[in-house]
Amino acid sequence: MAKFGEGDARWIVQERADGANVHNWHWAERDCLDWSRALLSKLLAGLPVLSGEGGLTLRTTTLDKLDGEAYVNIRKGKVIPGYELSLTLAWEADATTESGLVKVTGTAEVPYLADENADEDPELRITVRGDDGPLARRAKDAFIAHGKPLVIAKIRDYVAAMANGGPAKDEIDSKKISTKAAPAAVAPAPSVKVTAAPVQAPAAKEKKANGKDKEGFKTIEMTEKFNCRSKDIYEILMDDNRWKGFTQSNARISKDVGGQFSLFDGSITGVNEELQEGKLIVQKWRFGSWADGVHSTVRLVFDEPESGVTIIKLKQTDVPEEDRYGNSTVVENTEKGWKELIFQRIRAVFGFGV
């Protein structure tokens, strides 16, 4: 998991007065550590566990410690939580004995709570402070039996709150409401000359025979040069660990035709259609913000005109002019993303600069 604040600054949308997320390739990143400390303290401190049953009164007291990091990345209403935390919760028990009331104190420690294990209950270690005598062991066993399930349930509430956006949830919800309430925007007229054509059946969505882009979609083309062998940069583009290295974001990439891939923390997904090592990559490729069912086709052709020099020719067809939210900068930002967040980063990280 990339640490909060350590990513490339170009990926993060700076705070604006209007709260706008201005680039499709960028994420708004919100630090959630203080918010997490406050929420976990509210959820976990002062929990009644036993109220005199078996001669024991048992409760949690305070959240003694919370270390680590927590943040959410938000892009067009999509939330990607990130957290790696350890916490220590204090508890106490009052036991009624023949000699009077005896107090026992202890801790409940979660050594590792992380987004990567969000679907699993964390480990919870119960310890007693001071003398570990029969009464202390009795209190500890009672906390394991009755307190542990309560603590785990409250931690699940925290995990769910992070998945919903953490401290940014109200902001996300308000934007969703305003989007639903807003009237449908009238698409601006294109700045190119348009020749009237007869109304076509749904088949008009397919490309026309003359090779022009279908209406509402564009093609991106660029040529990039690298000081490396073609197989080297091919392997980088098809290896999820190296993707993680030069983007500082999560990636999963199948190396098989028909296999799926996920890039930039799931922002981009697709399927491999054709692969020739060191020569060709063809993929169905889409952003999560695009309308359902919309996929572009990415074609990367590798040429090595001389040893140690590789030319990549990129052609990406069927890129929508607008995303599902009506943003009309999709083509511009997709092209910018290829250049700045992929090709330039590969040159910088792996030393393939020209």
mmCIF file of C-alpha atoms in Angstrom:
data_model
loop_
_atom_site.group_PDB
_atom_site.id
_atom_site.type_symbol
_atom_site.label_atom_id
_atom_site.label_comp_id
_atom_site.label_asym_id
_atom_site.label_seq_id
_atom_site.Cartn_x
_atom_site.Cartn_y
_atom_site.Cartn_z
ATOM 1 C CA MET A 1 0.000 0.000 0.000
ATOM 2 C CA ALA A 2 1.436 3.370 -1.002
ATOM 3 C CA LYS A 3 1.897 5.598 2.033
ATOM 4 C CA PHE A 4 -0.175 8.734 2.465
ATOM 5 C CA GLY A 5 1.498 11.756 0.912
ATOM 6 C CA GLU A 6 4.318 9.816 -0.782
ATOM 7 C CA GLY A 7 2.761 9.541 -4.231
ATOM 8 C CA ASP A 8 3.641 11.666 -7.239
ATOM 9 C CA ALA A 9 2.219 15.125 -6.536
ATOM 10 C CA ARG A 10 0.817 15.264 -10.061
ATOM 11 C CA TRP A 11 -1.614 12.486 -9.218
ATOM 12 C CA ILE A 12 -3.265 14.344 -6.353
ATOM 13 C CA VAL A 13 -5.836 17.058 -6.902
ATOM 14 C CA GLN A 14 -4.940 20.071 -4.819
ATOM 15 C CA GLU A 15 -7.649 21.460 -2.528
ATOM 16 C CA ARG A 16 -9.906 23.912 -4.324
ATOM 17 C CA ALA A 17 -12.574 26.192 -2.952
ATOM 18 C CA ASP A 18 -15.223 24.431 -5.055
ATOM 19 C CA GLY A 19 -14.005 20.945 -4.096
ATOM 20 C CA ALA A 20 -13.736 19.961 -7.766
ATOM 21 C CA ASN A 21 -11.747 16.926 -8.825
ATOM 22 C CA VAL A 22 -10.405 18.373 -12.035
ATOM 23 C CA HIS A 23 -8.615 15.494 -13.777
ATOM 24 C CA ASN A 24 -9.868 12.012 -14.520
ATOM 25 C CA TRP A 25 -6.419 10.514 -13.894
ATOM 26 C CA HIS A 26 -5.992 12.189 -10.517
ATOM 27 C CA TRP A 27 -7.268 11.285 -7.070
ATOM 28 C CA ALA A 28 -8.392 13.508 -4.214
ATOM 29 C CA GLU A 29 -6.572 12.114 -1.178
ATOM 30 C CA ARG A 30 -7.888 12.713 2.346
ATOM 31 C CA ASP A 31 -5.851 11.972 5.474
ATOM 32 C CA CYS A 32 -8.083 10.063 7.919
ATOM 33 C CA LEU A 33 -5.776 9.280 10.836
ATOM 34 C CA ASP A 34 -7.178 11.860 13.283
ATOM 35 C CA TRP A 35 -10.714 11.030 12.168
ATOM 36 C CA SER A 36 -9.968 7.318 12.660
ATOM 37 C CA ARG A 37 -8.637 7.964 16.148
ATOM 38 C CA ALA A 38 -11.777 9.877 17.074
ATOM 39 C CA LEU A 39 -14.157 7.311 15.577
ATOM 40 C CA LEU A 40 -12.407 4.270 17.054
ATOM 41 C CA SER A 41 -12.314 5.957 20.453
ATOM 42 C CA LYS A 42 -16.051 6.651 20.191
ATOM 43 C CA LEU A 43 -16.774 3.071 19.085
ATOM 44 C CA LEU A 44 -14.506 1.238 21.517
ATOM 45 C CA ALA A 45 -14.101 3.288 24.713
ATOM 46 C CA GLY A 46 -16.575 2.785 27.527
ATOM 47 C CA LEU A 47 -18.176 -0.386 26.187
ATOM 48 C CA PRO A 48 -20.055 -2.323 28.904
ATOM 49 C CA VAL A 49 -19.219 -6.022 28.649
ATOM 50 C CA LEU A 50 -20.579 -7.555 31.872
ATOM 51 C CA SER A 51 -22.789 -5.929 34.496
ATOM 52 C CA GLY A 52 -22.336 -8.150 37.544
ATOM 53 C CA GLU A 53 -22.862 -11.530 35.893
ATOM 54 C CA GLY A 54 -20.833 -14.133 37.771
ATOM 55 C CA GLY A 55 -19.671 -11.470 40.195
ATOM 56 C CA LEU A 56 -17.862 -9.489 37.464
ATOM 57 C CA THR A 57 -18.383 -6.000 36.137
ATOM 58 C CA LEU A 58 -16.353 -5.673 32.951
ATOM 59 C CA ARG A 59 -15.939 -2.766 30.524
ATOM 60 C CA THR A 60 -13.524 -1.126 28.139
ATOM 61 C CA THR A 61 -12.135 2.211 29.261
ATOM 62 C CA THR A 62 -9.975 4.149 26.784
ATOM 63 C CA LEU A 63 -8.274 3.824 23.424
ATOM 64 C CA ASP A 64 -4.718 4.048 24.733
ATOM 65 C CA LYS A 65 -2.878 3.993 21.432
ATOM 66 C CA LEU A 66 -3.475 4.199 17.682
ATOM 67 C CA ASP A 67 -0.484 4.105 15.337
ATOM 68 C CA GLY A 68 -0.146 3.878 11.577
ATOM 69 C CA GLU A 69 -1.830 5.640 8.690
ATOM 70 C CA ALA A 70 -5.306 5.975 7.240
ATOM 71 C CA TYR A 71 -6.599 7.826 4.207
ATOM 72 C CA VAL A 72 -9.192 7.640 1.467
ATOM 73 C CA ASN A 73 -8.669 8.262 -2.229
ATOM 74 C CA ILE A 74 -11.756 9.639 -3.938
ATOM 75 C CA ARG A 75 -12.278 9.919 -7.665
ATOM 76 C CA LYS A 76 -15.652 10.804 -9.155
ATOM 77 C CA GLY A 77 -17.499 9.374 -6.192
ATOM 78 C CA LYS A 78 -15.486 6.148 -6.101
ATOM 79 C CA VAL A 79 -13.836 5.519 -2.736
ATOM 80 C CA ILE A 80 -10.599 3.579 -2.262
ATOM 81 C CA PRO A 81 -9.776 3.362 1.465
ATOM 82 C CA GLY A 82 -6.234 2.797 2.639
ATOM 83 C CA TYR A 83 -5.186 2.079 6.210
ATOM 84 C CA GLU A 84 -2.585 0.160 8.191
ATOM 85 C CA LEU A 85 -3.196 0.573 11.895
ATOM 86 C CA SER A 86 -2.340 -0.938 15.250
ATOM 87 C CA LEU A 87 -4.332 -0.088 18.343
ATOM 88 C CA THR A 88 -4.411 -0.781 22.063
ATOM 89 C CA LEU A 89 -7.635 -0.632 24.062
ATOM 90 C CA ALA A 90 -7.699 -0.617 27.866
ATOM 91 C CA TRP A 91 -10.257 -2.575 29.848
ATOM 92 C CA GLU A 92 -11.026 -3.104 33.524
ATOM 93 C CA ALA A 93 -13.000 -5.523 35.648
ATOM 94 C CA ASP A 94 -14.416 -5.252 39.160
ATOM 95 C CA ALA A 95 -14.687 -8.644 40.864
ATOM 96 C CA THR A 96 -16.714 -9.239 44.035
ATOM 97 C CA THR A 97 -14.850 -11.488 46.435
ATOM 98 C CA GLU A 98 -15.167 -12.457 50.119
ATOM 99 C CA SER A 99 -12.597 -9.800 50.976
ATOM 100 C CA GLY A 100 -14.391 -7.121 49.003
ATOM 101 C CA LEU A 101 -14.144 -5.557 45.558
ATOM 102 C CA VAL A 102 -10.994 -6.295 43.547
ATOM 103 C CA LYS A 103 -10.041 -4.427 40.361
ATOM 104 C CA VAL A 104 -8.300 -6.088 37.413
ATOM 105 C CA THR A 105 -7.014 -4.141 34.406
ATOM 106 C CA GLY A 106 -5.762 -5.237 31.028
ATOM 107 C CA THR A 107 -5.448 -4.424 27.349
ATOM 108 C CA ALA A 108 -6.936 -5.609 24.089
ATOM 109 C CA GLU A 109 -4.437 -5.137 21.268
ATOM 110 C CA VAL A 110 -5.047 -5.237 17.511
ATOM 111 C CA PRO A 111 -1.517 -5.517 16.063
ATOM 112 C CA TYR A 112 -2.575 -5.134 12.421
ATOM 113 C CA LEU A 113 -5.737 -3.660 10.953
ATOM 114 C CA ALA A 114 -5.430 -3.015 7.209
ATOM 115 C CA ASP A 115 -7.571 -2.396 4.145
ATOM 116 C CA GLU A 116 -6.051 -5.424 2.427
ATOM 117 C CA ASN A 117 -7.732 -7.610 5.064
ATOM 118 C CA ALA A 118 -11.002 -5.686 5.212
ATOM 119 C CA ASP A 119 -13.056 -8.853 4.717
ATOM 120 C CA GLU A 120 -11.371 -10.639 7.638
ATOM 121 C CA ASP A 121 -11.650 -10.093 11.382
ATOM 122 C CA PRO A 122 -8.359 -8.795 12.826
ATOM 123 C CA GLU A 123 -6.296 -10.585 15.440
ATOM 124 C CA LEU A 124 -7.170 -9.427 18.983
ATOM 125 C CA ARG A 125 -4.690 -10.101 21.805
ATOM 126 C CA ILE A 126 -6.048 -9.942 25.359
ATOM 127 C CA THR A 127 -3.585 -9.380 28.211
ATOM 128 C CA VAL A 128 -3.777 -8.633 31.936
ATOM 129 C CA ARG A 129 -1.733 -5.932 33.610
ATOM 130 C CA GLY A 130 0.092 -6.871 36.789
ATOM 131 C CA ASP A 131 -0.298 -10.140 38.664
ATOM 132 C CA ASP A 132 -1.746 -12.944 36.537
ATOM 133 C CA GLY A 133 -3.486 -14.767 39.384
ATOM 134 C CA PRO A 134 -6.723 -16.792 39.357
ATOM 135 C CA LEU A 135 -8.919 -13.690 39.536
ATOM 136 C CA ALA A 136 -7.008 -11.988 36.717
ATOM 137 C CA ARG A 137 -7.274 -15.119 34.563
ATOM 138 C CA ARG A 138 -10.995 -15.238 35.271
ATOM 139 C CA ALA A 139 -11.402 -11.616 34.130
ATOM 140 C CA LYS A 140 -9.285 -12.252 31.053
ATOM 141 C CA ASP A 141 -11.318 -15.321 30.091
ATOM 142 C CA ALA A 142 -14.512 -13.301 30.561
ATOM 143 C CA PHE A 143 -13.223 -10.564 28.257
ATOM 144 C CA ILE A 144 -12.241 -13.137 25.613
ATOM 145 C CA ALA A 145 -15.688 -14.733 25.798
ATOM 146 C CA HIS A 146 -17.832 -11.597 26.029
ATOM 147 C CA GLY A 147 -15.696 -8.549 25.210
ATOM 148 C CA LYS A 148 -13.845 -9.777 22.159
ATOM 149 C CA PRO A 149 -17.006 -10.198 20.011
ATOM 150 C CA LEU A 150 -18.104 -6.657 20.925
ATOM 151 C CA VAL A 151 -14.733 -5.153 20.008
ATOM 152 C CA ILE A 152 -14.614 -7.030 16.695
ATOM 153 C CA ALA A 153 -18.123 -5.835 15.847
ATOM 154 C CA LYS A 154 -17.129 -2.205 16.504
ATOM 155 C CA ILE A 155 -14.014 -2.577 14.355
ATOM 156 C CA ARG A 156 -16.226 -3.854 11.554
ATOM 157 C CA ASP A 157 -18.213 -0.616 11.899
ATOM 158 C CA TYR A 158 -14.989 1.346 11.422
ATOM 159 C CA VAL A 159 -14.035 -0.700 8.334
ATOM 160 C CA ALA A 160 -17.487 -0.069 6.853
ATOM 161 C CA ALA A 161 -17.194 3.665 7.582
ATOM 162 C CA MET A 162 -13.861 3.822 5.760
ATOM 163 C CA ALA A 163 -15.305 1.940 2.789
ATOM 164 C CA ASN A 164 -18.058 4.581 2.613
ATOM 165 C CA GLY A 165 -15.577 7.455 2.403
ATOM 166 C CA GLY A 166 -14.565 8.114 5.991
ATOM 167 C CA PRO A 167 -14.677 11.842 6.783
ATOM 168 C CA ALA A 168 -15.516 12.594 3.129
ATOM 169 C CA LYS A 169 -18.790 10.602 3.172
ATOM 170 C CA ASP A 170 -21.039 13.643 3.646
ATOM 171 C CA GLU A 171 -19.268 15.416 0.795
ATOM 172 C CA ILE A 172 -19.673 12.399 -1.497
ATOM 173 C CA ASP A 173 -23.353 11.999 -0.610
ATOM 174 C CA SER A 174 -24.088 15.684 -1.196
ATOM 175 C CA LYS A 175 -22.452 15.525 -4.621
ATOM 176 C CA LYS A 176 -24.500 12.448 -5.529
ATOM 177 C CA ILE A 177 -27.694 14.225 -4.506
ATOM 178 C CA SER A 178 -26.821 17.384 -6.444
ATOM 179 C CA THR A 179 -25.959 15.313 -9.506
ATOM 180 C CA LYS A 180 -29.321 13.507 -9.393
ATOM 181 C CA ALA A 181 -31.223 16.757 -8.860
ATOM 182 C CA ALA A 182 -29.483 18.661 -11.650
ATOM 183 C CA PRO A 183 -31.264 18.774 -15.020
ATOM 184 C CA ALA A 184 -29.661 16.948 -17.883
ATOM 185 C CA ALA A 185 -26.955 19.130 -19.390
ATOM 186 C CA VAL A 186 -27.136 19.987 -23.050
ATOM 187 C CA ALA A 187 -24.001 18.743 -24.750
ATOM 188 C CA PRO A 188 -21.974 21.608 -26.251
ATOM 189 C CA ALA A 189 -21.755 21.752 -29.999
ATOM 190 C CA PRO A 190 -18.518 20.247 -31.322
ATOM 191 C CA SER A 191 -15.975 22.694 -32.632
ATOM 192 C CA VAL A 192 -15.562 20.811 -35.889
ATOM 193 C CA LYS A 193 -17.540 21.037 -39.067
ATOM 194 C CA VAL A 194 -20.376 18.515 -39.058
ATOM 195 C CA THR A 195 -22.059 17.201 -42.153
ATOM 196 C CA ALA A 196 -25.683 16.254 -41.685
ATOM 197 C CA ALA A 197 -26.405 12.576 -42.073
ATOM 198 C CA PRO A 198 -29.605 10.542 -42.090
ATOM 199 C CA VAL A 199 -30.783 9.088 -38.788
ATOM 200 C CA GLN A 200 -29.232 5.645 -38.417
ATOM 201 C CA ALA A 201 -30.286 2.522 -36.590
ATOM 202 C CA PRO A 202 -28.406 1.354 -33.472
ATOM 203 C CA ALA A 203 -25.796 -0.123 -35.785
ATOM 204 C CA ALA A 204 -24.596 3.452 -36.254
ATOM 205 C CA LYS A 205 -22.627 2.982 -33.069
ATOM 206 C CA GLU A 206 -20.173 0.872 -35.015
ATOM 207 C CA LYS A 207 -17.372 2.574 -36.870
ATOM 208 C CA LYS A 208 -18.193 3.850 -40.290
ATOM 209 C CA ALA A 209 -16.623 2.259 -43.321
ATOM 210 C CA ASN A 210 -14.463 5.303 -44.048
ATOM 211 C CA GLY A 211 -12.526 4.727 -40.810
ATOM 212 C CA LYS A 212 -13.642 7.878 -38.993
ATOM 213 C CA ASP A 213 -14.384 7.776 -35.259
ATOM 214 C CA LYS A 214 -17.947 7.015 -34.340
ATOM 215 C CA GLU A 215 -19.917 9.898 -32.898
ATOM 216 C CA GLY A 216 -19.014 10.743 -29.303
ATOM 217 C CA PHE A 217 -15.708 8.849 -29.403
ATOM 218 C CA LYS A 218 -12.126 9.734 -30.314
ATOM 219 C CA THR A 219 -8.838 8.024 -31.121
ATOM 220 C CA ILE A 220 -5.572 8.753 -29.305
ATOM 221 C CA GLU A 221 -2.283 8.160 -31.123
ATOM 222 C CA MET A 222 1.260 8.829 -29.962
ATOM 223 C CA THR A 223 4.808 7.606 -30.552
ATOM 224 C CA GLU A 224 7.282 7.277 -27.675
ATOM 225 C CA LYS A 225 11.012 6.460 -27.695
ATOM 226 C CA PHE A 226 12.915 4.612 -24.954
ATOM 227 C CA ASN A 227 16.570 3.677 -24.424
ATOM 228 C CA CYS A 228 16.009 -0.029 -23.767
ATOM 229 C CA ARG A 229 15.288 -3.322 -25.444
ATOM 230 C CA SER A 230 11.706 -3.845 -26.557
ATOM 231 C CA LYS A 231 11.323 -6.928 -24.365
ATOM 232 C CA ASP A 232 12.343 -4.907 -21.297
ATOM 233 C CA ILE A 233 9.589 -2.325 -21.576
ATOM 234 C CA TYR A 234 7.091 -4.988 -22.656
ATOM 235 C CA GLU A 235 7.836 -6.882 -19.435
ATOM 236 C CA ILE A 236 7.399 -3.707 -17.352
ATOM 237 C CA LEU A 237 3.987 -3.020 -18.871
ATOM 238 C CA MET A 238 2.884 -6.619 -18.233
ATOM 239 C CA ASP A 239 4.253 -7.019 -14.691
ATOM 240 C CA ASP A 240 2.055 -5.921 -11.790
ATOM 241 C CA ASN A 241 4.941 -5.572 -9.323
ATOM 242 C CA ARG A 242 6.791 -3.161 -11.592
ATOM 243 C CA TRP A 243 3.548 -1.266 -12.238
ATOM 244 C CA LYS A 244 3.249 -0.835 -8.490
ATOM 245 C CA GLY A 245 6.837 0.380 -8.412
ATOM 246 C CA PHE A 246 6.604 3.169 -10.954
ATOM 247 C CA THR A 247 3.025 4.268 -10.160
ATOM 248 C CA GLN A 248 3.018 3.723 -6.369
ATOM 249 C CA SER A 249 -0.490 2.284 -6.746
ATOM 250 C CA ASN A 250 -2.000 -1.195 -6.737
ATOM 251 C CA ALA A 251 -2.037 -3.231 -9.947
ATOM 252 C CA ARG A 252 -3.018 -6.754 -10.988
ATOM 253 C CA ILE A 253 -2.030 -7.881 -14.478
ATOM 254 C CA SER A 254 -2.588 -11.236 -16.145
ATOM 255 C CA LYS A 255 0.074 -12.218 -18.680
ATOM 256 C CA ASP A 256 -2.326 -14.431 -20.635
ATOM 257 C CA VAL A 257 -4.570 -13.655 -23.585
ATOM 258 C CA GLY A 258 -8.083 -13.349 -22.213
ATOM 259 C CA GLY A 259 -6.736 -12.527 -18.766
ATOM 260 C CA GLN A 260 -7.873 -9.455 -16.878
ATOM 261 C CA PHE A 261 -5.933 -6.505 -15.506
ATOM 262 C CA SER A 262 -6.555 -3.709 -13.008
ATOM 263 C CA LEU A 263 -4.410 -0.561 -12.781
ATOM 264 C CA PHE A 264 -4.142 2.550 -10.611
ATOM 265 C CA ASP A 265 -5.972 1.036 -7.624
ATOM 266 C CA GLY A 266 -8.748 -0.321 -9.838
ATOM 267 C CA SER A 267 -9.348 2.954 -11.691
ATOM 268 C CA ILE A 268 -8.558 1.214 -14.989
ATOM 269 C CA THR A 269 -9.668 -2.328 -15.850
ATOM 270 C CA GLY A 270 -9.690 -4.485 -18.941
ATOM 271 C CA VAL A 271 -8.830 -7.712 -20.745
ATOM 272 C CA ASN A 272 -5.814 -8.806 -22.798
ATOM 273 C CA GLU A 273 -6.865 -9.516 -26.388
ATOM 274 C CA GLU A 274 -3.532 -10.151 -28.109
ATOM 275 C CA LEU A 275 0.006 -10.484 -26.734
ATOM 276 C CA GLN A 276 3.313 -10.956 -28.557
ATOM 277 C CA GLU A 277 6.311 -10.662 -26.240
ATOM 278 C CA GLY A 278 8.397 -7.618 -27.083
ATOM 279 C CA LYS A 279 6.215 -6.818 -30.095
ATOM 280 C CA LEU A 280 2.536 -6.228 -29.412
ATOM 281 C CA ILE A 281 -0.050 -5.606 -26.670
ATOM 282 C CA VAL A 282 -3.750 -5.289 -27.533
ATOM 283 C CA GLN A 283 -6.232 -4.738 -24.702
ATOM 284 C CA LYS A 284 -9.824 -3.828 -24.032
ATOM 285 C CA TRP A 285 -9.395 -0.932 -21.626
ATOM 286 C CA ARG A 286 -11.748 1.321 -19.613
ATOM 287 C CA PHE A 287 -11.997 3.779 -16.737
ATOM 288 C CA GLY A 288 -14.478 3.063 -13.975
ATOM 289 C CA SER A 289 -15.973 6.519 -14.566
ATOM 290 C CA TRP A 290 -16.967 5.685 -18.147
ATOM 291 C CA ALA A 291 -20.542 4.706 -18.922
ATOM 292 C CA ASP A 292 -21.367 1.031 -18.367
ATOM 293 C CA GLY A 293 -20.407 -1.153 -21.308
ATOM 294 C CA VAL A 294 -17.989 1.373 -22.843
ATOM 295 C CA HIS A 295 -14.530 -0.048 -23.619
ATOM 296 C CA SER A 296 -11.714 1.404 -25.676
ATOM 297 C CA THR A 297 -9.128 -0.669 -27.527
ATOM 298 C CA VAL A 298 -5.462 -0.038 -26.732
ATOM 299 C CA ARG A 299 -2.875 -1.188 -29.258
ATOM 300 C CA LEU A 300 0.829 -0.890 -28.371
ATOM 301 C CA VAL A 301 3.265 -1.816 -31.137
ATOM 302 C CA PHE A 302 6.925 -2.225 -30.144
ATOM 303 C CA ASP A 303 9.689 -1.623 -32.683
ATOM 304 C CA GLU A 304 13.439 -1.898 -32.024
ATOM 305 C CA PRO A 305 15.113 -0.112 -34.970
ATOM 306 C CA GLU A 306 18.511 -0.553 -33.331
ATOM 307 C CA SER A 307 19.780 -2.441 -30.310
ATOM 308 C CA GLY A 308 18.894 -0.666 -27.111
ATOM 309 C CA VAL A 309 16.378 1.714 -28.697
ATOM 310 C CA THR A 310 12.648 0.974 -28.684
ATOM 311 C CA ILE A 311 9.839 2.879 -30.356
ATOM 312 C CA ILE A 312 6.303 2.354 -29.021
ATOM 313 C CA LYS A 313 3.378 3.340 -31.191
ATOM 314 C CA LEU A 314 0.189 3.715 -29.163
ATOM 315 C CA LYS A 315 -3.261 3.779 -30.720
ATOM 316 C CA GLN A 316 -6.302 3.882 -28.445
ATOM 317 C CA THR A 317 -9.642 3.834 -30.231
ATOM 318 C CA ASP A 318 -13.200 4.375 -28.969
ATOM 319 C CA VAL A 319 -12.243 6.746 -26.156
ATOM 320 C CA PRO A 320 -15.491 8.465 -25.066
ATOM 321 C CA GLU A 321 -15.578 12.240 -25.214
ATOM 322 C CA GLU A 322 -17.502 12.342 -21.931
ATOM 323 C CA ASP A 323 -17.692 10.122 -18.866
ATOM 324 C CA ARG A 324 -20.855 9.090 -17.040
ATOM 325 C CA TYR A 325 -20.768 12.334 -15.043
ATOM 326 C CA GLY A 326 -20.745 14.604 -18.102
ATOM 327 C CA ASN A 327 -17.076 15.594 -17.856
ATOM 328 C CA SER A 328 -15.790 16.397 -21.336
ATOM 329 C CA THR A 329 -12.043 16.138 -20.650
ATOM 330 C CA VAL A 330 -11.769 12.363 -20.941
ATOM 331 C CA VAL A 331 -9.703 12.307 -24.147
ATOM 332 C CA GLU A 332 -7.362 15.081 -23.003
ATOM 333 C CA ASN A 333 -6.748 13.512 -19.593
ATOM 334 C CA THR A 334 -6.349 9.991 -20.956
ATOM 335 C CA GLU A 335 -3.663 11.203 -23.358
ATOM 336 C CA LYS A 336 -1.999 13.180 -20.584
ATOM 337 C CA GLY A 337 -2.089 10.131 -18.339
ATOM 338 C CA TRP A 338 -0.294 7.943 -20.858
ATOM 339 C CA LYS A 339 2.449 10.546 -21.271
ATOM 340 C CA GLU A 340 2.963 11.741 -17.709
ATOM 341 C CA LEU A 341 1.869 8.891 -15.464
ATOM 342 C CA ILE A 342 3.066 5.934 -17.516
ATOM 343 C CA PHE A 343 5.704 6.663 -20.175
ATOM 344 C CA GLN A 344 7.541 9.491 -18.378
ATOM 345 C CA ARG A 345 7.455 7.600 -15.090
ATOM 346 C CA ILE A 346 8.929 4.481 -16.732
ATOM 347 C CA ARG A 347 11.781 6.569 -18.155
ATOM 348 C CA ALA A 348 12.460 8.167 -14.771
ATOM 349 C CA VAL A 349 12.199 5.058 -12.594
ATOM 350 C CA PHE A 350 13.938 2.530 -14.869
ATOM 351 C CA GLY A 351 16.456 4.882 -16.494
ATOM 352 C CA PHE A 352 15.086 4.550 -20.031
ATOM 353 C CA GLY A 353 15.166 8.322 -20.659
ATOM 354 C CA VAL A 354 15.872 9.756 -24.068
#
